[in-house]
Short mmCIF file of C-alpha atoms in Angstrom, two decimals:
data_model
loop_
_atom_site.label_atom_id
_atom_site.label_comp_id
_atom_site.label_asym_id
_atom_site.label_seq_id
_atom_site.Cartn_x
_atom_site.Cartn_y
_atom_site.Cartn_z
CA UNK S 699 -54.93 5.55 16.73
CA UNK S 700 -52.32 3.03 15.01
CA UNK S 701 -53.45 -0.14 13.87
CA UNK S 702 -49.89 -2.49 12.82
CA UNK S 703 -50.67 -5.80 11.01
CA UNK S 704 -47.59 -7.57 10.76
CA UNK S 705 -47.04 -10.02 8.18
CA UNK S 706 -46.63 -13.70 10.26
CA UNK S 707 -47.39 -15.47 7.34
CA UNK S 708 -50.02 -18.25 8.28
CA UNK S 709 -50.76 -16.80 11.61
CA UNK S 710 -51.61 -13.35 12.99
CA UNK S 711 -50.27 -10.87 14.93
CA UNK S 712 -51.18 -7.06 15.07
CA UNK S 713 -50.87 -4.52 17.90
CA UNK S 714 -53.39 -1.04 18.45
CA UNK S 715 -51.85 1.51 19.56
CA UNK S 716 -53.84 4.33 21.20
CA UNK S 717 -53.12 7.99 20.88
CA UNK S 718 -52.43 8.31 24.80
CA UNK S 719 -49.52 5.59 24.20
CA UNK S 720 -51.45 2.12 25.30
CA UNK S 721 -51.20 -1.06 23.60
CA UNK S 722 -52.73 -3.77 22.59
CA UNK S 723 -51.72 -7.10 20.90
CA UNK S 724 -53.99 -8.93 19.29
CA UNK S 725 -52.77 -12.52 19.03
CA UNK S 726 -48.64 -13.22 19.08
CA UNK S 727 -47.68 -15.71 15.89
CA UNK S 728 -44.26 -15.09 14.86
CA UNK S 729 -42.90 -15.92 11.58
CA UNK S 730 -39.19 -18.23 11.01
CA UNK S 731 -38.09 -18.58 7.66
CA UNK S 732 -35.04 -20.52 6.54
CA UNK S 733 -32.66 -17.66 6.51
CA UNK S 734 -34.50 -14.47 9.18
CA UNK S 735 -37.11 -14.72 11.29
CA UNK S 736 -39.49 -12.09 13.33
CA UNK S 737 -41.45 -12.56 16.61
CA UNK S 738 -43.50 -10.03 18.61
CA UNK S 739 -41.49 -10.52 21.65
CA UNK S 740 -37.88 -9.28 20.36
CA UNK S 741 -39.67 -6.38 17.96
CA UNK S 742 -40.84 -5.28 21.29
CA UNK S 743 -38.22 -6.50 23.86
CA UNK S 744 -38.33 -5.36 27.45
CA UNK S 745 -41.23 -2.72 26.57
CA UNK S 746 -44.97 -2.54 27.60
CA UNK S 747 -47.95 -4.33 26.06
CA UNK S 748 -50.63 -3.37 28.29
CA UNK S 749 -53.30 -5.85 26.98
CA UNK S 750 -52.54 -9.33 24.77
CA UNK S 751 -55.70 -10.77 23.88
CA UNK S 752 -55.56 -14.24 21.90
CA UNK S 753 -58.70 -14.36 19.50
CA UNK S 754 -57.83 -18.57 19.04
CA UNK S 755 -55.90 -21.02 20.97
CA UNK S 756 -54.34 -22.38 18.13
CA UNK S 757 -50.37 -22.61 17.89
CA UNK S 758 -50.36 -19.90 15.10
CA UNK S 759 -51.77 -17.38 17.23
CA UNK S 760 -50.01 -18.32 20.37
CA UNK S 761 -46.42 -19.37 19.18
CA UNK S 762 -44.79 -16.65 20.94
CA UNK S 763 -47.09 -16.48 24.16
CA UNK S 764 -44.03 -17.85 26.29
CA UNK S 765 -41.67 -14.93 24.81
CA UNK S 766 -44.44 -12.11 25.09
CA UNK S 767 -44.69 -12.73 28.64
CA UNK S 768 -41.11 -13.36 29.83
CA UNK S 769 -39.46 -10.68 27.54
CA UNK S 770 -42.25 -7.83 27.34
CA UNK S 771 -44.19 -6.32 30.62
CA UNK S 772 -47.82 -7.86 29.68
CA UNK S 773 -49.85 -7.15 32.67
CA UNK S 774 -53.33 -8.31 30.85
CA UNK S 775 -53.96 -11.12 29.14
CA UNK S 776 -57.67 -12.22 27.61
CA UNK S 777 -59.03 -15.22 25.94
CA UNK S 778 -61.90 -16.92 26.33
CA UNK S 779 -63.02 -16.68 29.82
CA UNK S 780 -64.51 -19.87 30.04
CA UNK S 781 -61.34 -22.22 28.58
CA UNK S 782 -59.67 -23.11 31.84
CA UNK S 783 -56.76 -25.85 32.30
CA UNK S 784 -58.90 -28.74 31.83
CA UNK S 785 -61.10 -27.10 28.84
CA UNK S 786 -57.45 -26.14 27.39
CA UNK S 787 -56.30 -29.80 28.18
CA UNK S 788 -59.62 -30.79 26.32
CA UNK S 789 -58.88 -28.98 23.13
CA UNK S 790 -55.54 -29.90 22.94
CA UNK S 791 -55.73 -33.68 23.54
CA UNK S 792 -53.23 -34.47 20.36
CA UNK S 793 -50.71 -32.34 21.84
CA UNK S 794 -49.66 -28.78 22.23
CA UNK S 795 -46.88 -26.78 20.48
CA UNK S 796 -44.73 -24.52 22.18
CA UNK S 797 -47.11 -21.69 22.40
CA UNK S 798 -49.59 -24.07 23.58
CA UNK S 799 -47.33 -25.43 26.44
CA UNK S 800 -46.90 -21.80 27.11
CA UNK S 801 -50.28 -20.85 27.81
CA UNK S 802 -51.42 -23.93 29.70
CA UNK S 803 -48.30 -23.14 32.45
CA UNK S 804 -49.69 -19.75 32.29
CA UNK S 805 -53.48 -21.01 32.95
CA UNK S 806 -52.17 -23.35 35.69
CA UNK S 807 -50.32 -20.60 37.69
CA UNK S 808 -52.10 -19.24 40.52
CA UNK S 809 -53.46 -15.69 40.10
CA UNK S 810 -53.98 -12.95 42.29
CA UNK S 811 -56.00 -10.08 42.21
CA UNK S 812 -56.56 -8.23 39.07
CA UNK S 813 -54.70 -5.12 39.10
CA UNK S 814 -56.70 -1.84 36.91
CA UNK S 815 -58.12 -3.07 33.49
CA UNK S 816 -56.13 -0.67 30.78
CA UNK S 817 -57.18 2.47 30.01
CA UNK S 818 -57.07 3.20 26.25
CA UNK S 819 -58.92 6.80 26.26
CA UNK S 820 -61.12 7.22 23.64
CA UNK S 821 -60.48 3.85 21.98
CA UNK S 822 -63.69 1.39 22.62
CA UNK S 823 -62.59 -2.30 23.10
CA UNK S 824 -65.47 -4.85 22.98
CA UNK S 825 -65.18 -8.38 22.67
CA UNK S 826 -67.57 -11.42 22.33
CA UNK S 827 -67.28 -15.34 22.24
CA UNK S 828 -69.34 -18.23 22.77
CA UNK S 829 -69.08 -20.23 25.74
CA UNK S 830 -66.30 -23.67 25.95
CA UNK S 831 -69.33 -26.37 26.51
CA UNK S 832 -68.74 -29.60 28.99
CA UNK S 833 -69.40 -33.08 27.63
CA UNK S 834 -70.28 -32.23 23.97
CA UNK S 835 -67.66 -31.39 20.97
CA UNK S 836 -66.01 -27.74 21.41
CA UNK S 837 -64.29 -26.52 17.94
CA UNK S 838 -61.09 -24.17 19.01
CA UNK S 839 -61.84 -22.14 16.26
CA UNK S 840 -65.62 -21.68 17.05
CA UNK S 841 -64.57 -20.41 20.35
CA UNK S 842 -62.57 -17.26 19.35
CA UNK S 843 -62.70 -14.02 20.22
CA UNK S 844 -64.18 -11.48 17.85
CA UNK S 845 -62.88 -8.24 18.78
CA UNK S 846 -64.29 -4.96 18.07
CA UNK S 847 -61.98 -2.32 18.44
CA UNK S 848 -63.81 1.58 17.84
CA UNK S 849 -62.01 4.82 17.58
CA UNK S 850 -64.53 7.77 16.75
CA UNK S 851 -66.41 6.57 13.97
CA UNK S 852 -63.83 4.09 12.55
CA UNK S 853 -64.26 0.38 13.60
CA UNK S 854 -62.40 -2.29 13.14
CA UNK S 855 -63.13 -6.56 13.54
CA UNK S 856 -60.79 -9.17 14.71
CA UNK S 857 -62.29 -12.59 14.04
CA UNK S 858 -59.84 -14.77 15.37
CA UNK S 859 -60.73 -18.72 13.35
CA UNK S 860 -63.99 -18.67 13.50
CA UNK S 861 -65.71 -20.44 10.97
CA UNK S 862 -69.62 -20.54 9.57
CA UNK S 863 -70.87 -22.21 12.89
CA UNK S 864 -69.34 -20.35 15.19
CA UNK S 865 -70.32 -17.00 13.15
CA UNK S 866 -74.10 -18.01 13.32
CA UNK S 867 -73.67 -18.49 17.27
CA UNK S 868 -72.34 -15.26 17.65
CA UNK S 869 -74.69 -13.64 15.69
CA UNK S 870 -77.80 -14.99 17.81
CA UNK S 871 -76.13 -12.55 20.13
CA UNK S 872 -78.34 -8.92 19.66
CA UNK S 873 -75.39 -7.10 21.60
CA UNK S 874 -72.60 -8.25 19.06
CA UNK S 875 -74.91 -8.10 15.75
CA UNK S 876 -75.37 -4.32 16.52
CA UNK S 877 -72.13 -3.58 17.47
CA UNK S 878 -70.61 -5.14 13.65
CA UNK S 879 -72.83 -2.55 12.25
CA UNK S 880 -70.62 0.43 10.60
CA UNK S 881 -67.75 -1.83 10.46
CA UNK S 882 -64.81 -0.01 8.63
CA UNK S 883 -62.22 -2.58 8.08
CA UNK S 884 -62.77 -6.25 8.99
CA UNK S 885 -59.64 -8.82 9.62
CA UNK S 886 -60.66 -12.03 7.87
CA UNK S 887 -61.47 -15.54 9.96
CA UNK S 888 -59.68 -18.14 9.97
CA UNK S 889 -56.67 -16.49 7.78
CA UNK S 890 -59.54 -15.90 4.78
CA UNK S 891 -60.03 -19.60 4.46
CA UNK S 892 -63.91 -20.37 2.81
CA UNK S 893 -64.73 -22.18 6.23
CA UNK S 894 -65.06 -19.04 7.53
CA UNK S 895 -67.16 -16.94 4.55
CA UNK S 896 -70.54 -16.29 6.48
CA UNK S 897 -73.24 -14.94 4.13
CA UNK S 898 -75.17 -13.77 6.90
CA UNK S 899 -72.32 -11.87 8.55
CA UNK S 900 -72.35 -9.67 5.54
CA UNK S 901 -75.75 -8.93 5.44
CA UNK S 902 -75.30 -6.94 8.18
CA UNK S 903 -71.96 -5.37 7.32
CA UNK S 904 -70.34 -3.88 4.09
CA UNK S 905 -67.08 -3.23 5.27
CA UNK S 906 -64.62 -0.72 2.89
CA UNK S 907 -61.21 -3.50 3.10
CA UNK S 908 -60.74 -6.50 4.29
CA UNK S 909 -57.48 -7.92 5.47
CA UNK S 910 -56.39 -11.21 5.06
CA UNK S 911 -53.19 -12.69 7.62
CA UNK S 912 -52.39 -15.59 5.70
CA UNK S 913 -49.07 -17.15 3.79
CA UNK S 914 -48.71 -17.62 0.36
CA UNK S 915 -51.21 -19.68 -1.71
CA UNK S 916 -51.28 -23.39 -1.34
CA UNK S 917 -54.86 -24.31 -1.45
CA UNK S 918 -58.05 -23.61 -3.10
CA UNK S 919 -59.29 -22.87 0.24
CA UNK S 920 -58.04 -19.20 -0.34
CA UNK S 921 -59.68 -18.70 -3.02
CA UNK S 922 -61.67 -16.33 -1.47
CA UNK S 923 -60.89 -12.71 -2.49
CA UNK S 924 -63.37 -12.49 -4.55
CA UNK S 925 -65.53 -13.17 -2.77
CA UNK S 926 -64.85 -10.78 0.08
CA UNK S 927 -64.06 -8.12 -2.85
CA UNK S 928 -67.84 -8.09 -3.49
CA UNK S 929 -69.04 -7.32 0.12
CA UNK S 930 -66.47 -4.59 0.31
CA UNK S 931 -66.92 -0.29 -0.78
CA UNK S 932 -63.15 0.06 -1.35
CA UNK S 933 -60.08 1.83 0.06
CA UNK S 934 -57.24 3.64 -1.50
CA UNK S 935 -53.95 2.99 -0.35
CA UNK S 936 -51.75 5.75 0.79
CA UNK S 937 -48.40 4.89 -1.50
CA UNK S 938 -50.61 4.90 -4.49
CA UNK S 939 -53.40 7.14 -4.83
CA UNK S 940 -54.62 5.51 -8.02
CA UNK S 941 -55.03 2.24 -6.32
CA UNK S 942 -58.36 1.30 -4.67
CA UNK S 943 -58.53 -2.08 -3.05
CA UNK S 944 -61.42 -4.07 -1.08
CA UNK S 945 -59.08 -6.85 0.06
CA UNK S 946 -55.47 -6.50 1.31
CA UNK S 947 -53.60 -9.74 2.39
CA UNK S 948 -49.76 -10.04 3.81
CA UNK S 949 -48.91 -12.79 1.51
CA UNK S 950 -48.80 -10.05 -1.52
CA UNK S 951 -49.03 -6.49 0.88
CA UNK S 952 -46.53 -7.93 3.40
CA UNK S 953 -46.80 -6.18 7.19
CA UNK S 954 -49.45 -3.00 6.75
CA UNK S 955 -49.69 0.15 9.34
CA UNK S 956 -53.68 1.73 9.49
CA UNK S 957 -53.43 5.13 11.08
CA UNK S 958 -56.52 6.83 12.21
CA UNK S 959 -57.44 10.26 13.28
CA UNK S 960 -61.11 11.81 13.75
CA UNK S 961 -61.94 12.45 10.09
CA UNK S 962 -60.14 10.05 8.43
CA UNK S 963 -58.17 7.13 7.85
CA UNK S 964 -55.18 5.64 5.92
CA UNK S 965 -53.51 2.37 5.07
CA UNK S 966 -49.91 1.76 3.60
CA UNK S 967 -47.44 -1.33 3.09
CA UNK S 968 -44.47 -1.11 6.05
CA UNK S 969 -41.15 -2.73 6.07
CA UNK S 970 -40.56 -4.54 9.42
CA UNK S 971 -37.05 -5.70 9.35
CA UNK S 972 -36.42 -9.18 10.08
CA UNK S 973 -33.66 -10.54 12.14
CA UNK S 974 -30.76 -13.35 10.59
CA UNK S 975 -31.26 -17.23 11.75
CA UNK S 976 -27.12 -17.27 11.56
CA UNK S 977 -24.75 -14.95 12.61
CA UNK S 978 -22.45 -14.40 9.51
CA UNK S 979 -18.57 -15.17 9.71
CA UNK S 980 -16.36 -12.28 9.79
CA UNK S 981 -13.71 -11.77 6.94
CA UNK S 982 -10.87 -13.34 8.30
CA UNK S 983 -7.71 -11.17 8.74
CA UNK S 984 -4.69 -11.38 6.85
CA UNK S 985 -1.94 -13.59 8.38
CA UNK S 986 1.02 -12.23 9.34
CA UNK S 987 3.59 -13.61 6.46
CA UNK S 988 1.10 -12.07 4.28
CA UNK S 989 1.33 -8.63 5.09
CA UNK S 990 4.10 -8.23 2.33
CA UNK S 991 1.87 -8.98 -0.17
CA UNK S 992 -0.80 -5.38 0.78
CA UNK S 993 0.24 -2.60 -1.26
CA UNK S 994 0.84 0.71 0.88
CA UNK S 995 -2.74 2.34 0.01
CA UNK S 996 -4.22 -0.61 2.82
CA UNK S 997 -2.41 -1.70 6.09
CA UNK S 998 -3.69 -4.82 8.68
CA UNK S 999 -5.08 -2.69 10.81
CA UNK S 1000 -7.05 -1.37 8.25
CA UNK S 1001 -8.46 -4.55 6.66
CA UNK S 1002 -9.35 -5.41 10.36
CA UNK S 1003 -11.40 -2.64 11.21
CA UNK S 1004 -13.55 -3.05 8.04
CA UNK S 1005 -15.16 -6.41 9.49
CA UNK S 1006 -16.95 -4.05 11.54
CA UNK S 1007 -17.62 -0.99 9.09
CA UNK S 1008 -21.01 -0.60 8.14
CA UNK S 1009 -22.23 -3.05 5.15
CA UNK S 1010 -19.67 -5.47 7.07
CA UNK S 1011 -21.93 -8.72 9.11
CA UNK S 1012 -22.53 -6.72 12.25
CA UNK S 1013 -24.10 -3.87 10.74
CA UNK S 1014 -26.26 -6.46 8.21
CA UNK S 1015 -27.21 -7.71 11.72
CA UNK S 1016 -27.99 -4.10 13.10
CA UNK S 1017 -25.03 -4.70 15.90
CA UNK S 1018 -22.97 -1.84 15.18
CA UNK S 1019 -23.29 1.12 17.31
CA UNK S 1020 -26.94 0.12 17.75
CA UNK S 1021 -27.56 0.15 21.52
CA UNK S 1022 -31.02 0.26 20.27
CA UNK S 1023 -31.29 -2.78 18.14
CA UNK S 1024 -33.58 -5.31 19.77
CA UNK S 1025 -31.96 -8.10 19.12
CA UNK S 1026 -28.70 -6.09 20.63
CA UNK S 1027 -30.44 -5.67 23.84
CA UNK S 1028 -32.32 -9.07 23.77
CA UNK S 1029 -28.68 -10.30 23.86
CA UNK S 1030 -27.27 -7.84 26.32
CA UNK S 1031 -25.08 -6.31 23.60
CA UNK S 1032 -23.91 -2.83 23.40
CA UNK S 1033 -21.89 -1.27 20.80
CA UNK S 1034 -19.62 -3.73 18.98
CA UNK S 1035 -17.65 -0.85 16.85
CA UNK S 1036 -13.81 -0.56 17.98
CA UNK S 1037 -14.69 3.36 17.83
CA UNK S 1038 -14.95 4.58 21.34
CA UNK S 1039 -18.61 6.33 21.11
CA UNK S 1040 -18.68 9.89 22.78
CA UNK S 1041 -20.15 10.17 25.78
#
């Protein structure tokens, strides 16, 4: 099993990947900086993502809902099963983001019958949440999924935003208290934030990492590794076999890959390549009356093609000769070189 945590800054997205191929998302925030950006729906344009569950309904976990399911085959999608339209409308009665607006059109649309749940062979998927309650004052981020995905002995626990409340719900639940126990690696809630420390979560687990999803510093609301360090047994990093750590977070580890086999486990930084906000401006080609003025080792034509050799723009942006490129098929690009490619 493959376990992907990609870095989304404040947000989270990650995606399990079992060993006979199936996948599952767990949450779809995307991340837009001022020059690239990354979102789950172009890294995995036009493929299959057999399950999407969303452990909150908050904007940072749903931005790219609308994306996921127009530009990727999702045939299963889980939340909480008892936020419908108007407990959605509820929740969101100072307004809705994109994702948001995304997911209620999605909750309004008619459904028809379920088609087969996924099968992801040996992996064990088990998830728990309290219950959306009518007339009284429902927290979003008490209502999340916590998700506890199994793959022989190693287990893993996605927490969604749920803070202290919300954790001591949950645990009045005999079902989900045993199943925490033997946790291996537990995904911090609420991005790591204090609100969502629970003492008497980890007196029942004493996990060997925990992973934060969260940006860079701001507040002393992170202040929390620490914290978690002390409830954790440690886990060495593949890249580095000197390093132990008990908490790994994307704002310093950036996007992280877990891979898992029957006797044992490993975790190591990834590079996900992000994708360019602007497209840049080709090197404009001499002008004719200047043609005099290139010595004989260059000609025009030469200087021409070499707006589309590699380190040129285009191949910055991945768009030459790439027909695999997402963003290149996202766009309905094929090869940009001049070169005819072989066939």
């Amino acid at each position: 099993m493959r376990v992907e945590i990609f870095d989304v800054g404040h947000g989270q997205c990650a995606v399990i990947t079992a060993p006979n191929g199936r996948r599952m998302m767990i949450d779809c925030g995307d991340r837009w900086g001022e020059e690239t950006f990354w979102t789950p729906s172009l890294h995995y344009f036009g493929q299959t993502v057999d399950l999407l569950a969303l452990t909150n309904l908050d904007e940072d976990h749903l931005s790219d809902f609308k994306g996921m399911t127009e530009d990727c085959n999702v045939p299963w999608v889980l939340t909480n099963p008892t936020i419908g339209t108007r407990e959605f409308a509820v929740l969101k009665e100072d307004g809705m983001g994109s994702g948001a607006k995304a997911l209620a059109a999605w909750l309004a649309r008619p459904k028809g019958l379920p088609g087969a749940q996924p099968d992801f062979g040996p992996v064990q998927i088990r998830w728990y949440s309290w219950s959306f309650i009518p007339g009284v004052v429902n927290k979003t981020n008490d209502l999340s999924l916590a998700i506890v995905v199994q793959f022989g002995a190693f287990k893993i626990v996605f927490t969604g935003d749920l803070e202290v409340a919300g954790w001591r719900r949950l645990l009045t639940i005999p079902e989900f208290r045993a199943d925490l126990i033997g946790t291996t690696v537990f995904v911090a809630s609420h991005h790591g934030r204090e609100n969502g420390c629970c003492t008497e979560l980890f007196d029942l687990i004493r996990p060997q990492l925990v992973i934060i999803s969260d940006d860079e510093h701001q507040y002393e609301s992170q202040d929390t590794n620490t914290w978690y360090r002390n409830r954790c047994t440690g886990a060495v990093f593949a890249h580095n076999a000197l390093e132990r750590r008990y908490v790994a977070t994307t704002r310093k580890d950036g996007s992280m890959r877990l891979d898992i086999d029957a006797n044992q486990w490993t975790i190591r930084r990834v590079k996900v390549p992000d994708w360019p906000r602007k497209i840049p401006t080709p090197a404009a080609a001499p002008e004719f009356d200047a043609l005099s003025a290139i010595g004989s080792g260059q000609t025009w034509f030469g200087a021409g093609l070499a707006s589309f050799a590699p380190g040129s723009g285009l191949d910055a942006l991945g768009l030459l000769n790439t027909h695999d490129d997402s963003l290149s098929r996202a766009l309905g690009l094929g090869a940009l070189s001049p070169f005819l490619a072989k066939r």
